[in-house]
CSV table of C-alpha atoms and ligand atoms in Angstrom, one decimal:
chain,number,residue,atom,x,y,z
A,1,MET,CA,23.4,9.8,12.2
A,2,GLN,CA,23.3,12.8,13.7
A,3,ASP,CA,22.9,12.6,17.8
A,4,SER,CA,20.4,15.4,17.5
A,5,ASP,CA,18.4,13.2,15.6
A,6,ALA,CA,17.9,10.9,18.8
A,7,THR,CA,14.9,10.9,20.9
A,8,ARG,CA,14.6,10.2,24.3
A,9,LEU,CA,13.2,6.2,24.9
A,10,ASN,CA,10.6,7.7,27.2
A,11,ARG,CA,9.3,10.7,25.1
A,12,LEU,CA,9.0,8.5,22.7
A,13,LEU,CA,6.8,6.2,24.1
A,14,ALA,CA,4.6,8.8,26.0
A,15,ALA,CA,4.5,10.5,22.1
A,16,ALA,CA,3.1,7.3,21.1
A,17,GLY,CA,0.6,7.1,24.2
A,18,VAL,CA,2.0,4.1,25.9
A,19,SER,CA,2.3,5.7,29.2
A,20,SER,CA,3.3,9.2,30.5
A,21,ARG,CA,7.8,9.7,30.7
A,22,ARG,CA,7.8,8.3,34.4
A,23,GLY,CA,5.6,5.4,33.7
A,24,SER,CA,7.4,4.5,30.6
A,25,ASP,CA,10.7,5.3,32.7
A,26,VAL,CA,8.7,2.5,35.2
A,27,LEU,CA,8.4,-0.3,31.8
A,28,ILE,CA,12.0,0.4,31.1
A,29,ALA,CA,13.3,-0.5,34.3
A,30,ALA,CA,11.3,-4.0,34.3
A,31,GLY,CA,12.9,-4.5,31.0
A,32,ARG,CA,9.6,-4.5,29.4
A,33,VAL,CA,11.0,-2.0,26.2
A,34,THR,CA,13.5,-3.3,23.9
A,35,ILE,CA,15.0,-1.4,21.4
A,36,ASP,CA,15.6,-3.4,17.5
A,37,GLY,CA,15.2,-6.3,19.9
A,38,VAL,CA,17.5,-5.5,22.8
A,39,VAL,CA,16.2,-4.8,26.2
A,40,ALA,CA,16.8,-1.1,26.8
A,41,GLU,CA,18.1,0.7,29.8
A,42,VAL,CA,16.4,3.9,31.4
A,43,GLY,CA,17.8,6.9,29.6
A,44,ALA,CA,18.6,5.2,26.5
A,45,ARG,CA,18.0,7.0,23.3
A,46,VAL,CA,16.3,5.9,19.8
A,47,THR,CA,17.4,6.7,16.5
A,48,PRO,CA,15.2,7.4,13.7
A,49,GLY,CA,14.5,3.6,12.0
A,50,GLN,CA,14.9,1.5,15.1
A,51,LYS,CA,12.6,-0.7,16.4
A,52,VAL,CA,11.1,0.0,20.0
A,53,ALA,CA,8.6,-2.9,21.3
A,54,VAL,CA,6.7,-2.9,24.5
A,55,ASP,CA,6.0,-6.5,25.5
A,56,GLY,CA,7.3,-7.2,22.2
A,57,ARG,CA,4.6,-5.1,20.4
A,58,ILE,CA,6.1,-3.0,18.5
A,59,VAL,CA,5.0,0.9,19.0
A,60,HIS,CA,4.7,3.5,16.5
A,61,ALA,CA,5.8,7.0,17.1
A,62,GLN,CA,3.3,8.2,14.9
A,63,ARG,CA,-0.1,7.3,15.1
A,64,GLN,CA,-0.7,5.1,11.7
A,65,ILE,CA,-2.8,6.1,9.0
A,66,TYR,CA,-4.5,4.5,6.0
A,67,LEU,CA,-5.9,6.3,2.9
A,68,MET,CA,-8.0,5.3,-0.5
A,69,LEU,CA,-7.6,8.1,-3.1
A,70,HIS,CA,-9.5,8.1,-6.4
A,71,LYS,CA,-6.3,9.2,-8.0
A,72,PRO,CA,-6.9,12.0,-10.7
A,73,GLY,CA,-5.0,11.7,-14.3
A,74,GLY,CA,-2.0,14.2,-14.3
A,75,VAL,CA,-1.4,13.5,-11.0
A,76,VAL,CA,2.1,11.9,-10.2
A,77,THR,CA,2.7,9.2,-7.9
A,78,THR,CA,5.8,10.7,-5.9
A,79,ALA,CA,5.9,12.8,-3.4
A,80,SER,CA,7.6,15.5,-4.9
A,81,ASP,CA,7.7,16.5,-8.9
A,82,PRO,CA,10.8,18.5,-10.1
A,83,GLN,CA,8.6,19.5,-13.1
A,84,GLY,CA,6.3,20.8,-10.1
A,85,ARG,CA,3.1,18.9,-11.0
A,86,PRO,CA,0.5,18.2,-8.8
A,87,THR,CA,1.3,14.9,-6.6
A,88,VAL,CA,-0.7,12.3,-4.5
A,89,ILE,CA,0.6,13.8,-1.8
A,90,ASP,CA,-1.0,17.4,-2.4
A,91,ALA,CA,-4.3,15.2,-3.4
A,92,VAL,CA,-4.6,14.0,0.5
A,93,HIS,CA,-5.0,16.4,3.1
A,94,VAL,CA,-3.2,15.2,5.8
A,95,ARG,CA,-0.7,16.1,8.6
A,96,GLU,CA,0.8,13.1,8.9
A,97,ARG,CA,3.3,12.1,6.6
A,98,VAL,CA,2.4,9.2,4.4
A,99,PHE,CA,3.6,7.7,1.0
A,100,PRO,CA,1.6,5.4,-1.7
A,101,VAL,CA,1.8,1.9,-1.8
A,102,GLY,CA,2.9,1.0,-5.6
A,103,ARG,CA,2.2,3.9,-8.3
A,104,LEU,CA,-0.3,4.2,-11.1
A,105,ASP,CA,1.2,6.2,-14.2
A,106,VAL,CA,0.1,9.6,-14.5
A,107,SER,CA,-2.5,9.4,-16.7
A,108,THR,CA,-4.0,6.6,-15.1
A,109,THR,CA,-6.9,7.2,-12.6
A,110,GLY,CA,-8.3,5.2,-9.9
A,111,LEU,CA,-7.4,3.5,-6.3
A,112,LEU,CA,-4.4,4.1,-4.5
A,113,LEU,CA,-3.2,3.6,-0.8
A,114,LEU,CA,-1.6,5.7,0.6
A,115,THR,CA,0.0,5.1,4.4
A,116,ASN,CA,2.9,5.9,6.8
A,117,ASP,CA,2.5,1.7,7.8
A,118,GLY,CA,6.5,0.6,5.9
A,119,ALA,CA,5.9,-2.8,7.2
A,120,LEU,CA,2.6,-3.2,5.4
A,121,ALA,CA,3.6,-1.5,2.4
A,122,ASP,CA,6.8,-3.6,2.2
A,123,ARG,CA,4.4,-6.6,1.7
A,124,LEU,CA,1.7,-5.2,-0.4
A,125,MET,CA,4.5,-4.4,-2.9
A,126,HIS,CA,6.6,-7.5,-2.6
A,127,PRO,CA,6.7,-9.4,-6.1
A,128,ARG,CA,6.3,-12.3,-4.3
A,129,GLY,CA,2.9,-11.3,-2.1
A,130,GLY,CA,1.2,-11.5,-5.4
A,131,ILE,CA,-1.9,-8.8,-4.6
A,132,ARG,CA,-4.1,-8.9,-7.2
A,133,LYS,CA,-5.0,-5.6,-8.8
A,134,THR,CA,-8.3,-5.2,-10.6
A,135,TYR,CA,-8.1,-2.6,-13.8
A,136,HIS,CA,-10.9,-1.4,-16.2
A,137,ALA,CA,-8.9,-0.4,-19.7
A,138,LEU,CA,-10.5,1.7,-22.3
A,139,VAL,CA,-9.1,0.1,-25.4
A,140,ARG,CA,-9.1,1.1,-29.2
A,141,GLY,CA,-10.8,-1.7,-31.8
A,142,ILE,CA,-12.9,-4.2,-30.8
A,143,VAL,CA,-11.5,-6.6,-28.7
A,144,SER,CA,-12.2,-10.4,-29.5
A,145,ASP,CA,-12.4,-13.5,-26.9
A,146,GLU,CA,-9.8,-15.1,-28.7
A,147,THR,CA,-7.6,-12.1,-27.6
A,148,ALA,CA,-8.7,-11.5,-24.2
A,149,SER,CA,-7.4,-15.4,-23.9
A,150,ARG,CA,-4.4,-14.3,-25.3
A,151,LEU,CA,-3.9,-11.6,-23.0
A,152,ALA,CA,-4.7,-13.7,-20.2
A,153,ALA,CA,-2.5,-16.6,-20.9
A,154,GLY,CA,0.4,-13.7,-21.3
A,155,VAL,CA,1.9,-12.0,-23.7
A,156,ASP,CA,5.7,-11.6,-24.5
A,157,LEU,CA,6.8,-7.8,-23.4
A,158,ASP,CA,10.3,-6.4,-23.6
A,159,ASP,CA,11.0,-7.3,-20.3
A,160,GLY,CA,9.7,-11.3,-20.5
A,161,PRO,CA,6.5,-13.0,-20.4
A,162,THR,CA,3.9,-12.1,-18.3
A,163,ALA,CA,2.4,-14.0,-15.7
A,164,PRO,CA,-1.2,-15.8,-16.2
A,165,ALA,CA,-3.9,-12.8,-15.3
A,166,GLU,CA,-7.5,-12.9,-15.7
A,167,VAL,CA,-9.2,-10.7,-18.7
A,168,ARG,CA,-12.6,-10.4,-19.7
A,169,VAL,CA,-13.9,-8.2,-22.6
A,170,ALA,CA,-16.4,-6.4,-20.3
A,171,GLY,CA,-17.9,-4.2,-23.0
A,172,ARG,CA,-17.1,-3.5,-27.0
A,173,ASP,CA,-18.9,0.0,-28.9
A,174,ALA,CA,-18.3,1.5,-31.8
A,175,TYR,CA,-15.9,3.6,-30.0
A,176,GLY,CA,-13.7,0.3,-28.5
A,177,SER,CA,-13.5,-2.5,-25.8
A,178,VAL,CA,-13.6,-2.5,-22.3
A,179,LEU,CA,-11.4,-4.6,-20.4
A,180,GLU,CA,-11.5,-5.8,-16.9
A,181,LEU,CA,-7.8,-7.1,-16.7
A,182,VAL,CA,-6.6,-8.8,-12.9
A,183,LEU,CA,-2.9,-8.9,-12.3
A,184,ARG,CA,-0.5,-9.9,-9.7
A,185,GLU,CA,2.1,-8.9,-11.6
A,186,GLY,CA,3.2,-5.2,-11.2
A,187,ARG,CA,5.3,-4.1,-13.4
A,188,ASN,CA,6.1,-0.6,-15.3
A,189,ARG,CA,3.2,0.9,-17.1
A,190,GLN,CA,2.0,-3.1,-17.6
A,191,VAL,CA,-1.8,-2.8,-18.7
A,192,ARG,CA,-1.1,0.2,-21.4
A,193,ARG,CA,2.0,-2.6,-22.7
A,194,MET,CA,0.0,-5.7,-22.7
A,195,CYS,CA,-3.2,-4.4,-24.8
A,196,GLU,CA,-0.3,-2.5,-27.1
A,197,ALA,CA,1.3,-5.9,-27.7
A,198,VAL,CA,-1.9,-7.1,-28.9
A,199,GLY,CA,-3.0,-4.1,-30.9
A,200,HIS,CA,-5.6,-2.6,-28.9
A,201,PRO,CA,-3.8,0.5,-27.3
A,202,VAL,CA,-5.1,1.8,-24.3
A,203,ARG,CA,-6.7,5.0,-24.7
A,204,ALA,CA,-8.1,5.6,-20.6
A,205,LEU,CA,-7.1,3.1,-17.6
A,206,ARG,CA,-8.4,3.1,-14.3
A,207,ARG,CA,-7.9,0.8,-11.2
A,208,THR,CA,-10.9,-0.2,-9.6
A,209,GLY,CA,-9.4,-2.8,-6.8
A,210,TYR,CA,-6.2,-3.7,-4.9
A,211,GLY,CA,-6.3,-6.6,-3.2
A,212,PRO,CA,-9.6,-6.9,-0.9
A,213,LEU,CA,-9.9,-3.1,-1.7
A,214,ARG,CA,-12.5,-1.8,-4.6
A,215,LEU,CA,-12.8,1.7,-5.3
A,216,GLY,CA,-16.5,1.6,-5.2
A,217,GLU,CA,-18.2,5.4,-5.6
A,218,LEU,CA,-15.3,7.4,-4.4
A,219,ALA,CA,-15.5,10.6,-6.6
A,220,GLU,CA,-11.9,10.8,-9.0
A,221,GLY,CA,-9.6,13.0,-6.6
A,222,ALA,CA,-11.4,12.5,-3.5
A,223,SER,CA,-9.8,10.7,-0.5
A,224,ARG,CA,-11.0,8.3,2.4
A,225,ARG,CA,-9.6,6.3,5.3
A,226,LEU,CA,-9.7,2.8,5.5
A,227,THR,CA,-12.7,1.0,7.5
A,228,GLU,CA,-11.7,-1.3,10.0
A,229,ARG,CA,-13.0,-4.2,8.1
A,230,GLU,CA,-10.7,-2.6,4.9
A,231,LEU,CA,-7.9,-2.7,7.7
A,232,THR,CA,-8.7,-6.3,8.8
A,233,ASP,CA,-8.7,-7.4,5.2
A,234,ILE,CA,-6.0,-6.1,3.8
A,235,ARG,CA,-4.0,-6.9,6.8
A,236,ARG,CA,-5.2,-10.4,6.2
A,237,VAL,CA,-4.1,-10.5,2.5
A,238,THR,CA,-0.5,-9.6,3.5
A,239,GLY,CA,-0.5,-12.8,6.7
A,240,LEU,CA,0.5,-9.5,8.8
A,241,ASP,CA,-2.8,-10.5,10.9
A,242,VAL,CA,-1.6,-13.7,11.4
A,243,GLU,CA,2.1,-12.2,13.0
A,244,VAL,CA,0.4,-10.1,15.5
A,245,ARG,CA,-2.2,-12.6,16.6
A,246,SER,CA,0.5,-15.2,16.8
A,247,ALA,CA,2.9,-12.4,18.9
A,248,HIS,CA,-0.7,-12.1,21.3
A,249,ALA,CA,-0.8,-15.2,22.2
A,250,ARG,CA,2.8,-15.5,23.1
A,251,ARG,CA,2.6,-12.7,25.3
A,252,GLY,CA,-0.6,-14.2,26.9
A,253,ARG,CA,1.5,-17.4,27.0
A,254,GLN,CA,4.3,-16.1,28.8
A,255,ALA,CA,1.8,-14.2,30.9
A,256,ARG,CA,0.5,-17.4,32.1
B,1,URA,N1,-0.6,-0.7,-16.0
B,1,URA,C1,-0.2,0.4,-16.5
B,1,URA,O1,-0.2,0.5,-17.7
B,1,URA,N2,-0.3,1.7,-16.1
B,1,URA,C2,-0.8,1.6,-14.7
B,1,URA,O2,-0.6,2.9,-14.2
B,1,URA,C3,-0.9,0.9,-13.8
B,1,URA,C4,-1.0,-0.4,-14.3
């Protein structure tokens, strides 16, 4: 790590809106500021990746941002693409550096969350978290109720059997069937491979729900910030809200 990557602690606190630089020095001198859990000294420097906290509360140098994108087809879920295809980062127009939470195939459309909140993203993407992901798949052929039950019970894929899922046939017509699938796993091309395995290849796939978030009427290609309510809900499913509340309670007890 280059020393030039380091920022003075008082500067970082000021940029994060905690206090002025001088005011931040007062907080530091009072022992209220930690870097990676260790009480900091006035004049300390912080390198990228270190966690700064004031009174036990993590300080975020950058304003945190949470966006829902209705990912269009043909757009890749990476920050940059060697083949020069448009990316989901190009599709959201914000100054902050954000990254996608999980990924959708290039031809899949639908709900994609983008943020710069690494802690939340880690929780949401952790396989043990088992976040519910809802998909609408237009598939070839008429899917019987029995086949839908097979998909729900789990099918054998080359990387092992799929976990139980919720699957219902939302519609059938001469062109095929529409399935609604709710998965807690997030394996590569999982919906496509599951449908293929039961003889009904996917023609179009859209993600309509991610945990408590719903795509709703957001137009394809459009993005918007999450509402406070959505943010509370998504934090709740990761358990991060409980951690924030107990940190507040701890600080309250210490202050008494
Ligand atoms: N399952 C798939 O097959 N593709 C996606 O993009 C998401 C889930």
